[in-house]
Coordinates of N, CA, C and O in Angstrom, one line a residue:
M2 N 20.4 -44.9 63.8 CA 21.3 -43.8 63.5 C 20.6 -42.7 62.7 O 20.9 -41.6 62.9
G3 N 19.6 -43.1 61.9 CA 18.9 -42.1 61.2 C 18.1 -41.2 62.1 O 18.0 -40.0 61.8
S4 N 17.4 -41.7 63.1 CA 16.7 -40.9 64.0 C 17.6 -39.9 64.8 O 17.1 -38.8 65.2
L5 N 18.8 -40.3 65.1 CA 19.7 -39.4 65.8 C 20.1 -38.2 64.9 O 20.1 -37.1 65.4
K6 N 20.3 -38.4 63.6 CA 20.6 -37.3 62.7 C 19.4 -36.4 62.6 O 19.5 -35.2 62.6
V7 N 18.2 -37.0 62.5 CA 17.0 -36.1 62.4 C 16.8 -35.3 63.7 O 16.5 -34.1 63.7
T8 N 17.1 -35.9 64.9 CA 17.0 -35.2 66.1 C 18.0 -34.1 66.2 O 17.7 -33.0 66.6
L9 N 19.2 -34.3 65.8 CA 20.3 -33.3 65.8 C 19.9 -32.2 64.9 O 20.1 -31.0 65.2
C10 N 19.5 -32.5 63.7 CA 19.1 -31.4 62.7 C 17.9 -30.6 63.2 O 17.9 -29.4 63.1
A11 N 16.9 -31.3 63.8 CA 15.8 -30.5 64.4 C 16.2 -29.6 65.5 O 15.8 -28.5 65.6
G12 N 17.1 -30.1 66.4 CA 17.6 -29.3 67.5 C 18.4 -28.1 67.0 O 18.2 -27.0 67.5
A13 N 19.2 -28.3 65.9 CA 20.0 -27.2 65.4 C 19.0 -26.2 64.7 O 19.2 -24.9 64.9
A14 N 18.0 -26.6 64.0 CA 17.0 -25.7 63.4 C 16.3 -24.9 64.5 O 16.1 -23.7 64.3
L15 N 15.9 -25.6 65.6 CA 15.2 -24.9 66.6 C 16.1 -23.9 67.3 O 15.6 -22.8 67.6
T16 N 17.3 -24.2 67.5 CA 18.3 -23.3 68.2 C 18.5 -22.1 67.3 O 18.5 -20.9 67.8
A17 N 18.6 -22.3 66.0 CA 18.8 -21.1 65.1 C 17.5 -20.2 65.1 O 17.6 -19.0 65.0
A18 N 16.3 -20.9 65.1 CA 15.1 -20.1 65.1 C 14.9 -19.3 66.4 O 14.3 -18.2 66.4
L19 N 15.3 -19.9 67.5 CA 15.1 -19.2 68.8 C 16.3 -18.4 69.3 O 16.3 -17.9 70.4
A20 N 17.3 -18.3 68.5 CA 18.5 -17.6 68.9 C 18.2 -16.1 69.1 O 17.3 -15.5 68.4
P21 N 18.8 -15.5 70.1 CA 18.4 -14.1 70.4 C 18.8 -13.2 69.2 O 19.8 -13.3 68.5
I22 N 17.9 -12.3 68.9 CA 18.1 -11.3 67.8 C 18.9 -10.2 68.3 O 18.7 -9.7 69.4
A23 N 19.8 -9.7 67.5 CA 20.7 -8.5 67.9 C 19.8 -7.3 68.2 O 18.9 -7.0 67.4
P24 N 20.0 -6.6 69.3 CA 19.1 -5.5 69.6 C 19.4 -4.3 68.7 O 20.4 -4.2 68.1
A25 N 18.3 -3.5 68.5 CA 18.4 -2.3 67.6 C 19.1 -1.2 68.4 O 18.8 -1.0 69.5
Y26 N 20.0 -0.5 67.8 CA 20.7 0.6 68.4 C 20.4 1.8 67.6 O 20.4 1.8 66.3
A27 N 20.3 3.0 68.3 CA 20.2 4.3 67.6 C 21.4 5.0 68.0 O 21.8 5.2 69.2
A28 N 22.2 5.5 67.0 CA 23.4 6.2 67.3 C 23.5 7.3 66.3 O 23.1 7.2 65.1
D29 N 24.2 8.4 66.7 CA 24.5 9.5 65.9 C 26.0 9.6 65.6 O 26.7 10.1 66.5
G30 N 26.4 9.1 64.5 CA 27.9 9.1 64.2 C 28.7 8.4 65.3 O 28.5 7.3 65.6
A31 N 29.7 9.1 65.8 CA 30.5 8.6 66.9 C 30.0 9.0 68.2 O 30.7 9.3 69.1
G32 N 28.6 9.0 68.4 CA 28.0 9.4 69.6 C 27.6 8.3 70.5 O 28.3 7.4 70.8
V33 N 26.4 8.5 71.1 CA 25.9 7.6 72.1 C 24.9 6.6 71.4 O 24.0 7.1 70.7
S34 N 25.1 5.3 71.6 CA 24.1 4.3 71.1 C 23.1 4.0 72.2 O 23.5 3.8 73.4
V35 N 21.9 3.9 71.8 CA 20.8 3.6 72.8 C 20.1 2.4 72.3 O 19.7 2.3 71.2
S36 N 19.9 1.4 73.3 CA 19.2 0.2 72.9 C 18.2 -0.2 74.0 O 18.6 -0.2 75.2
P37 N 17.0 -0.4 73.7 CA 16.3 -0.3 72.4 C 16.2 1.1 71.9 O 16.2 2.0 72.8
S38 N 16.1 1.3 70.7 CA 16.1 2.7 70.1 C 14.8 3.4 70.4 O 14.8 4.7 70.4
S39 N 13.7 2.7 70.6 CA 12.4 3.4 70.9 C 11.8 2.7 72.1 O 10.8 2.0 72.0
P40 N 12.3 3.1 73.3 CA 11.6 2.5 74.5 C 10.3 3.1 74.9 O 10.0 4.3 74.4
A41 N 9.5 2.4 75.6 CA 8.3 3.0 76.1 C 8.5 3.8 77.4 O 9.5 3.5 78.1
P42 N 7.7 4.7 77.8 CA 7.8 5.4 79.1 C 7.9 4.3 80.2 O 7.1 3.4 80.2
G43 N 8.8 4.5 81.1 CA 9.0 3.5 82.2 C 9.9 2.4 81.9 O 10.2 1.5 82.7
G44 N 10.4 2.3 80.6 CA 11.2 1.2 80.2 C 12.7 1.4 80.5 O 13.1 2.5 81.0
D45 N 13.5 0.4 80.3 CA 15.0 0.5 80.5 C 15.7 0.5 79.2 O 15.3 -0.1 78.2
V46 N 16.8 1.3 79.1 CA 17.7 1.3 77.9 C 19.1 1.0 78.3 O 19.5 1.3 79.5
E47 N 19.9 0.6 77.4 CA 21.3 0.4 77.6 C 22.0 1.5 76.7 O 21.7 1.7 75.6
L48 N 23.0 2.2 77.3 CA 23.8 3.2 76.6 C 25.2 2.7 76.3 O 25.8 2.0 77.2
R49 N 25.7 3.0 75.2 CA 27.1 2.6 74.8 C 27.8 3.7 74.1 O 27.2 4.4 73.3
V50 N 29.0 4.0 74.6 CA 29.8 5.1 74.0 C 31.2 4.5 73.6 O 32.0 4.2 74.5
P51 N 31.4 4.4 72.3 CA 32.7 3.8 71.9 C 33.8 4.9 71.8 O 33.5 6.1 71.8
D52 N 35.0 4.4 71.8 CA 36.2 5.3 71.6 C 36.3 6.5 72.6 O 36.6 7.6 72.2
C53 N 36.1 6.2 73.8 CA 36.2 7.3 74.8 C 37.5 7.0 75.6 O 37.9 5.9 75.9
T54 N 38.2 8.1 75.8 CA 39.5 8.0 76.5 C 39.4 7.8 78.0 O 40.3 7.4 78.7
E55 N 38.2 8.2 78.5 CA 38.0 8.1 80.0 C 37.5 6.7 80.3 O 37.0 5.9 79.5
R56 N 37.6 6.3 81.6 CA 37.2 5.0 82.1 C 35.7 5.1 82.6 O 35.1 4.1 82.8
T57 N 35.3 6.3 83.0 CA 33.9 6.5 83.4 C 33.4 7.8 82.8 O 34.2 8.7 82.4
A58 N 32.1 7.9 82.7 CA 31.4 9.1 82.2 C 30.0 9.1 82.8 O 29.5 8.2 83.4
V59 N 29.3 10.3 82.6 CA 27.9 10.4 83.0 C 27.1 10.8 81.8 O 27.5 11.7 81.1
A60 N 26.0 10.1 81.6 CA 25.0 10.5 80.5 C 23.9 11.2 81.1 O 23.4 10.9 82.2
V61 N 23.5 12.3 80.4 CA 22.4 13.1 80.9 C 21.3 13.2 79.8 O 21.7 13.5 78.6
S62 N 20.0 13.1 80.2 CA 18.9 13.3 79.2 C 17.7 13.6 80.0 O 17.5 13.2 81.1
A63 N 16.8 14.5 79.4 CA 15.5 14.8 80.1 C 14.6 13.6 80.1 O 13.6 13.6 80.9
A64 N 14.8 12.6 79.3 CA 14.0 11.4 79.3 C 14.3 10.5 80.4 O 13.4 9.6 80.7
F65 N 15.5 10.6 81.0 CA 15.9 9.6 82.0 C 15.4 10.0 83.4 O 15.3 11.2 83.7
V66 N 15.3 9.0 84.3 CA 14.9 9.3 85.7 C 16.0 10.0 86.4 O 15.7 11.0 87.1
S67 N 17.2 9.7 86.1 CA 18.4 10.3 86.7 C 19.6 10.2 85.8 O 19.5 9.5 84.8
D68 N 20.7 10.9 86.1 CA 21.9 10.8 85.4 C 22.4 9.4 85.4 O 22.2 8.7 86.4
V69 N 23.1 9.0 84.4 CA 23.5 7.6 84.2 C 25.0 7.5 84.3 O 25.7 8.2 83.5
R70 N 25.6 6.7 85.2 CA 27.0 6.5 85.3 C 27.4 5.4 84.3 O 26.9 4.3 84.3
L71 N 28.3 5.7 83.4 CA 28.8 4.8 82.4 C 30.2 4.3 82.9 O 31.0 5.1 83.3
T72 N 30.5 3.0 82.7 CA 31.8 2.4 83.0 C 32.3 1.6 81.8 O 31.5 1.2 81.0
V73 N 33.6 1.3 81.8 CA 34.2 0.6 80.7 C 33.8 -0.9 80.8 O 33.9 -1.6 81.9
A74 N 33.3 -1.5 79.7 CA 33.1 -2.9 79.6 C 34.4 -3.6 79.3 O 35.2 -3.2 78.5
E75 N 34.6 -4.7 80.0 CA 35.9 -5.4 80.0 C 36.2 -6.0 78.6 O 37.3 -6.0 78.1
Q76 N 35.1 -6.5 77.9 CA 35.4 -7.2 76.7 C 35.8 -6.3 75.5 O 36.6 -6.7 74.7
D77 N 35.2 -5.1 75.4 CA 35.6 -4.3 74.2 C 36.0 -2.9 74.5 O 36.3 -2.1 73.6
G78 N 36.1 -2.5 75.8 CA 36.5 -1.1 76.1 C 35.5 0.0 75.9 O 35.9 1.1 75.9
V79 N 34.3 -0.4 75.6 CA 33.3 0.6 75.3 C 32.6 1.0 76.7 O 32.4 0.2 77.5
L80 N 32.3 2.3 76.8 CA 31.6 2.7 78.0 C 30.1 2.2 77.9 O 29.5 2.5 76.9
V81 N 29.6 1.6 79.0 CA 28.2 1.1 79.0 C 27.6 1.5 80.3 O 28.2 1.7 81.3
G82 N 26.2 1.6 80.2 CA 25.4 1.9 81.4 C 24.0 1.6 81.1 O 23.6 1.5 79.9
A83 N 23.2 1.6 82.1 CA 21.7 1.3 82.0 C 21.0 2.5 82.6 O 21.3 3.1 83.6
A84 N 19.9 2.9 81.9 CA 19.1 4.0 82.3 C 17.6 3.6 82.3 O 17.2 2.7 81.5
S85 N 16.8 4.3 83.1 CA 15.4 4.1 83.2 C 14.7 5.3 82.6 O 15.1 6.4 83.0
V86 N 13.8 5.1 81.7 CA 13.1 6.2 81.1 C 11.9 6.6 82.0 O 11.3 5.8 82.6
R87 N 11.7 7.9 82.2 CA 10.7 8.4 83.1 C 9.3 7.9 82.7 O 9.1 7.9 81.5
S88 N 8.5 7.4 83.6 CA 7.2 6.9 83.2 C 6.2 7.9 82.8 O 5.3 7.7 82.0
G89 N 6.4 9.2 83.2 CA 5.5 10.3 82.7 C 6.0 11.1 81.5 O 5.4 12.1 81.2
V90 N 7.1 10.6 80.9 CA 7.6 11.4 79.8 C 6.7 11.3 78.5 O 6.1 10.2 78.3
E91 N 6.6 12.3 77.8 CA 5.8 12.3 76.5 C 6.6 11.6 75.4 O 7.8 11.6 75.4
A92 N 5.9 11.1 74.5 CA 6.5 10.4 73.3 C 7.2 11.5 72.5 O 6.8 12.6 72.4
G93 N 8.4 11.1 72.0 CA 9.2 12.0 71.2 C 10.7 11.8 71.3 O 11.1 10.8 71.9
A94 N 11.5 12.6 70.6 CA 12.9 12.4 70.6 C 13.5 13.3 71.7 O 13.2 14.5 71.9
Y95 N 14.5 12.7 72.4 CA 15.2 13.4 73.5 C 16.7 13.3 73.3 O 17.2 12.2 73.0
A96 N 17.4 14.4 73.5 CA 18.8 14.4 73.4 C 19.5 13.6 74.6 O 19.0 13.7 75.7
V97 N 20.6 12.9 74.3 CA 21.4 12.3 75.3 C 22.8 12.8 75.1 O 23.4 12.8 74.0
R98 N 23.4 13.4 76.2 CA 24.7 14.0 76.2 C 25.6 13.3 77.2 O 25.3 13.0 78.3
V99 N 26.8 12.9 76.7 CA 27.9 12.3 77.5 C 29.2 13.1 77.3 O 29.6 13.4 76.2
T100 N 29.8 13.6 78.4 CA 31.0 14.3 78.3 C 32.1 13.2 78.5 O 32.2 12.6 79.5
C101 N 32.9 13.1 77.5 CA 34.0 12.0 77.4 C 35.3 12.8 77.3 O 35.7 13.1 76.2
G102 N 36.0 13.0 78.4 CA 37.2 13.7 78.4 C 36.9 15.2 78.1 O 36.1 15.8 78.7
G103 N 37.4 15.7 77.0 CA 37.1 17.0 76.5 C 36.1 17.0 75.5 O 35.7 18.1 75.0
D104 N 35.6 15.9 75.0 CA 34.6 15.8 74.0 C 33.2 15.6 74.5 O 33.0 15.0 75.5
D105 N 32.2 16.2 73.8 CA 30.8 16.0 74.2 C 30.3 15.0 73.1 O 30.4 15.3 71.9
R106 N 29.8 13.9 73.6 CA 29.2 12.9 72.7 C 27.6 13.1 72.8 O 27.1 13.3 73.9
R107 N 27.0 13.0 71.7 CA 25.5 13.2 71.7 C 24.8 12.0 71.0 O 25.4 11.4 70.1
G108 N 23.7 11.8 71.4 CA 22.8 10.7 70.9 C 21.4 11.1 71.1 O 21.1 12.2 71.6
T109 N 20.5 10.3 70.6 CA 19.0 10.6 70.7 C 18.3 9.3 71.2 O 18.6 8.2 70.7
V110 N 17.4 9.5 72.1 CA 16.5 8.4 72.4 C 15.1 8.8 72.0 O 14.7 9.9 72.2
H111 N 14.4 7.9 71.3 CA 13.1 8.2 70.7 C 12.1 7.4 71.6 O 11.9 6.2 71.4
V112 N 11.5 8.1 72.5 CA 10.5 7.5 73.4 C 9.2 7.3 72.7 O 8.7 8.2 72.0
G113 N 8.7 6.0 72.7 CA 7.5 5.7 72.0 C 6.3 5.9 72.9 O 6.4 6.4 74.0
E114 N 5.1 5.5 72.3 CA 3.9 5.6 73.1 C 3.9 4.6 74.2 O 4.5 3.6 74.2
H115 N 3.2 5.0 75.3 CA 3.1 4.0 76.4 C 2.2 2.9 76.0 O 1.1 3.0 75.5
R116 N 2.8 1.6 76.1 CA 2.1 0.4 75.8 C 1.5 -0.3 77.0 O 2.3 -0.5 77.9
R117 N 0.3 -0.6 77.0 CA -0.3 -1.3 78.1 C -0.4 -2.8 77.8 O -0.7 -3.1 76.6
P118 N -0.2 -3.6 78.8 CA -0.3 -5.1 78.5 C -1.7 -5.4 78.1 O -2.7 -4.8 78.6
A119 N -1.9 -6.4 77.2 CA -3.2 -6.8 76.7 C -4.0 -7.5 77.7 O -5.2 -7.4 77.8
A120 N -3.3 -8.3 78.6 CA -4.0 -9.0 79.7 C -3.2 -8.8 81.0 O -2.0 -8.6 81.0
P121 N -3.9 -8.9 82.1 CA -3.2 -8.8 83.3 C -2.2 -9.9 83.5 O -2.4 -11.0 83.0
A122 N -1.2 -9.6 84.3 CA -0.1 -10.5 84.5 C -0.5 -11.6 85.5 O 0.1 -12.7 85.5
S123 N -1.5 -11.4 86.3 CA -1.9 -12.4 87.2 C -3.4 -12.5 87.3 O -4.1 -11.6 86.8
P124 N -4.0 -13.6 87.8 CA -5.5 -13.7 87.8 C -6.1 -12.5 88.6 O -5.5 -12.1 89.6
V125 N -7.2 -12.1 88.2 CA -7.9 -11.0 88.8 C -9.1 -11.5 89.7 O -9.7 -10.7 90.4
A126 N -9.4 -12.8 89.6 CA -10.5 -13.3 90.4 C -10.1 -14.8 90.7 O -9.4 -15.4 90.0
P127 N -10.6 -15.3 91.9 CA -10.3 -16.7 92.2 C -11.0 -17.6 91.2 O -12.0 -17.3 90.7
V128 N -10.4 -18.8 91.1 CA -11.0 -19.8 90.2 C -11.8 -20.8 91.0 O -11.3 -21.3 92.0
D129 N -13.0 -21.1 90.6 CA -13.8 -22.1 91.3 C -13.4 -23.5 90.9 O -13.8 -24.0 89.8
A130 N -12.5 -24.1 91.7 CA -11.9 -25.3 91.3 C -12.2 -26.5 92.3 O -11.4 -27.4 92.4
G131 N -13.3 -26.4 92.9 CA -13.7 -27.4 93.9 C -13.1 -27.1 95.2 O -12.4 -26.1 95.4
G132 N -13.4 -28.0 96.2 CA -13.0 -27.7 97.5 C -12.2 -28.8 98.2 O -11.5 -28.5 99.2
G133 N -12.2 -30.0 97.7 CA -11.4 -31.1 98.3 C -11.9 -31.3 99.7 O -13.1 -31.4 100.0
G134 N -11.0 -31.2 100.7 CA -11.4 -31.4 102.1 C -12.2 -30.2 102.6 O -12.8 -30.4 103.7
S135 N -12.2 -29.1 102.0 CA -12.9 -28.0 102.5 C -14.2 -27.8 101.7 O -14.8 -26.7 101.7
A136 N -14.7 -28.9 101.1 CA -15.9 -28.8 100.3 C -17.1 -28.3 101.1 O -18.0 -27.6 100.6
R137 N -17.2 -28.8 102.4 CA -18.3 -28.4 103.2 C -18.3 -26.9 103.4 O -19.3 -26.2 103.4
L138 N -17.1 -26.3 103.6 CA -17.0 -24.8 103.8 C -17.4 -24.1 102.5 O -18.0 -23.1 102.5
A139 N -16.9 -24.6 101.4 CA -17.2 -24.0 100.1 C -18.6 -24.1 99.8 O -19.2 -23.2 99.2
A140 N -19.3 -25.2 100.1 CA -20.7 -25.4 99.8 C -21.5 -24.4 100.7 O -22.5 -23.8 100.3
A141 N -21.1 -24.2 101.9 CA -21.8 -23.2 102.8 C -21.6 -21.8 102.3 O -22.6 -21.1 102.4
D142 N -20.5 -21.5 101.7 CA -20.3 -20.1 101.1 C -21.2 -20.0 99.8 O -21.6 -18.9 99.5
G143 N -21.4 -21.1 99.1 CA -22.1 -21.0 97.8 C -23.6 -21.0 98.0 O -24.4 -21.1 97.1
G144 N -24.1 -21.1 99.2 CA -25.6 -21.1 99.5 C -26.1 -22.5 99.6 O -27.2 -22.7 100.1
E145 N -25.4 -23.5 99.3 CA -25.8 -24.9 99.4 C -25.2 -25.4 100.7 O -24.1 -25.0 101.2
E146 N -25.9 -26.4 101.3 CA -25.3 -27.0 102.5 C -24.9 -28.4 102.2 O -25.5 -29.1 101.5
A147 N -23.7 -28.8 102.7 CA -23.2 -30.1 102.5 C -23.9 -31.1 103.4 O -24.4 -30.7 104.5
R148 N -24.1 -32.3 103.0 CA -24.9 -33.3 103.7 C -23.9 -33.9 104.8 O -23.1 -34.7 104.4
P149 N -24.1 -33.7 106.0 CA -23.3 -34.3 107.0 C -23.8 -35.7 107.5 O -23.3 -36.2 108.5
E150 N -24.7 -36.3 106.8 CA -25.3 -37.5 107.3 C -24.4 -38.7 106.9 O -23.7 -38.7 105.9
P151 N -24.4 -39.8 107.7 CA -23.6 -40.9 107.5 C -24.2 -41.8 106.4 O -25.3 -41.6 105.9
P152 N -23.4 -42.8 105.9 CA -23.9 -43.7 104.9 C -25.2 -44.4 105.3 O -25.3 -44.7 106.5
G153 N -26.1 -44.6 104.4 CA -27.4 -45.2 104.7 C -27.4 -46.7 104.7 O -26.3 -47.3 104.5
A154 N -28.5 -47.3 104.7 CA -28.7 -48.8 104.7 C -28.2 -49.3 103.4 O -27.5 -50.4 103.3
A155 N -28.4 -48.7 102.3 CA -28.0 -49.1 100.9 C -26.5 -49.2 100.9 O -25.9 -50.2 100.3
H156 N -25.8 -48.2 101.4 CA -24.3 -48.3 101.4 C -23.8 -49.4 102.3 O -22.8 -50.0 101.9
T157 N -24.4 -49.6 103.4 CA -24.0 -50.7 104.3 C -24.2 -52.1 103.6 O -23.3 -52.9 103.7
V158 N -25.3 -52.3 103.0 CA -25.5 -53.6 102.3 C -24.5 -53.8 101.2 O -24.0 -54.9 101.0
T159 N -24.3 -52.7 100.4 CA -23.3 -52.8 99.3 C -21.9 -53.2 99.8 O -21.2 -54.0 99.3
G160 N -21.5 -52.6 100.9 CA -20.2 -52.8 101.5 C -20.1 -54.3 102.0 O -19.1 -54.9 101.8
L161 N -21.2 -54.8 102.6 CA -21.2 -56.1 103.1 C -21.1 -57.2 102.0 O -20.4 -58.2 102.1
V162 N -21.8 -56.9 100.9 CA -21.8 -57.8 99.7 C -20.4 -57.8 99.1 O -19.9 -58.9 98.8
L163 N -19.8 -56.7 98.9 CA -18.4 -56.7 98.4 C -17.4 -57.3 99.3 O -16.5 -58.1 98.8
A164 N -17.5 -57.2 100.6 CA -16.6 -57.8 101.5 C -16.8 -59.4 101.5 O -15.8 -60.1 101.5
G165 N -18.1 -59.8 101.3 CA -18.3 -61.2 101.2 C -17.7 -61.8 100.0 O -17.2 -62.9 100.0
I166 N -17.9 -61.1 98.8 CA -17.3 -61.6 97.6 C -15.8 -61.7 97.7 O -15.2 -62.7 97.2
A167 N -15.1 -60.7 98.3 CA -13.7 -60.8 98.5 C -13.3 -61.9 99.4 O -12.3 -62.6 99.1
A168 N -14.0 -62.2 100.5 CA -13.7 -63.4 101.3 C -13.9 -64.7 100.6 O -13.0 -65.6 100.8
V169 N -14.9 -64.8 99.8 CA -15.1 -66.1 99.0 C -13.9 -66.2 98.0 O -13.4 -67.4 97.9
A170 N -13.5 -65.2 97.4 CA -12.4 -65.3 96.4 C -11.1 -65.7 97.1 O -10.3 -66.5 96.6
V171 N -10.8 -65.2 98.3 CA -9.6 -65.5 99.0 C -9.7 -67.0 99.4 O -8.7 -67.8 99.3
A172 N -10.9 -67.4 99.9 CA -11.0 -68.8 100.3 C -10.9 -69.8 99.2 O -10.2 -70.8 99.3
L173 N -11.4 -69.5 98.0 CA -11.3 -70.4 96.8 C -9.9 -70.4 96.4 O -9.4 -71.5 96.0
R174 N -9.1 -69.4 96.5 CA -7.7 -69.4 96.1 C -6.9 -70.3 97.0 O -6.1 -71.0 96.6
G175 N -7.2 -70.2 98.3 CA -6.5 -71.1 99.2 C -6.8 -72.5 99.0 O -5.9 -73.4 99.1
V176 N -8.1 -72.8 98.7 CA -8.5 -74.2 98.4 C -7.7 -74.7 97.2 O -7.3 -75.9 97.1
R177 N -7.6 -73.9 96.1 CA -6.9 -74.3 94.9 C -5.5 -74.6 95.1 O -4.9 -75.6 94.6
R178 N -4.8 -73.8 95.9 CA -3.4 -74.0 96.2 C -3.2 -75.3 96.9 O -2.2 -76.1 96.7
R179 N -4.1 -75.6 97.9 CA -3.9 -76.9 98.7 C -4.2 -78.1 97.8 O -3.5 -79.1 97.9
S180 N -5.1 -78.0 96.9 CA -5.4 -79.1 96.0 C -4.3 -79.4 95.0 O -4.1 -80.5 94.6
R181 N -3.6 -78.4 94.6 CA -2.4 -78.6 93.7 C -1.2 -79.1 94.4 O -0.2 -79.6 93.8
G182 N -1.1 -78.9 95.7 CA 0.0 -79.3 96.4 C 1.1 -78.2 96.6 O 2.2 -78.5 97.0
T183 N 0.8 -77.0 96.2 CA 1.8 -75.9 96.3 C 1.4 -75.1 97.5 O 0.2 -74.9 97.8
D184 N 2.4 -74.7 98.2 CA 2.1 -74.0 99.4 C 2.9 -72.7 99.5 O 3.9 -72.4 99.3

């Protein structure tokens, strides 16, 4: 029972440690919330507009690839939408404007510096991992030639000796069974 408690406690601790962290939002008063607040060029953001009387709206910004259609989220009644930041946009602050009924809601998206991945996402060169059945072809490409010759006399003698030992072992076992009277 003690190990079950330890397992459950460890699982709960691991779940708490790996639980998703609430995203950072940038908002200006009762305006437009942008998450993440500092996307990189080419990244995606989520827009949220609370307390809007309309069921749909359009968000406009010079940082976005195109205008963004916002619709009402079922769970809380907030207008939500997703936008893509232009990949060629310069780092800096860009205004986001949403017309909600007769009101203009404003927010800001702070585009960060373009971040390049530290390592490529996939291998850039093949891995020399042997050839298996194609070893002869791989050896021919590597400058070495595979030996296509059959086993020699030493291999034949070794095989015959091992086969003889196996035959003697089977014969001795049969003799022992008969001498004991078990069949």
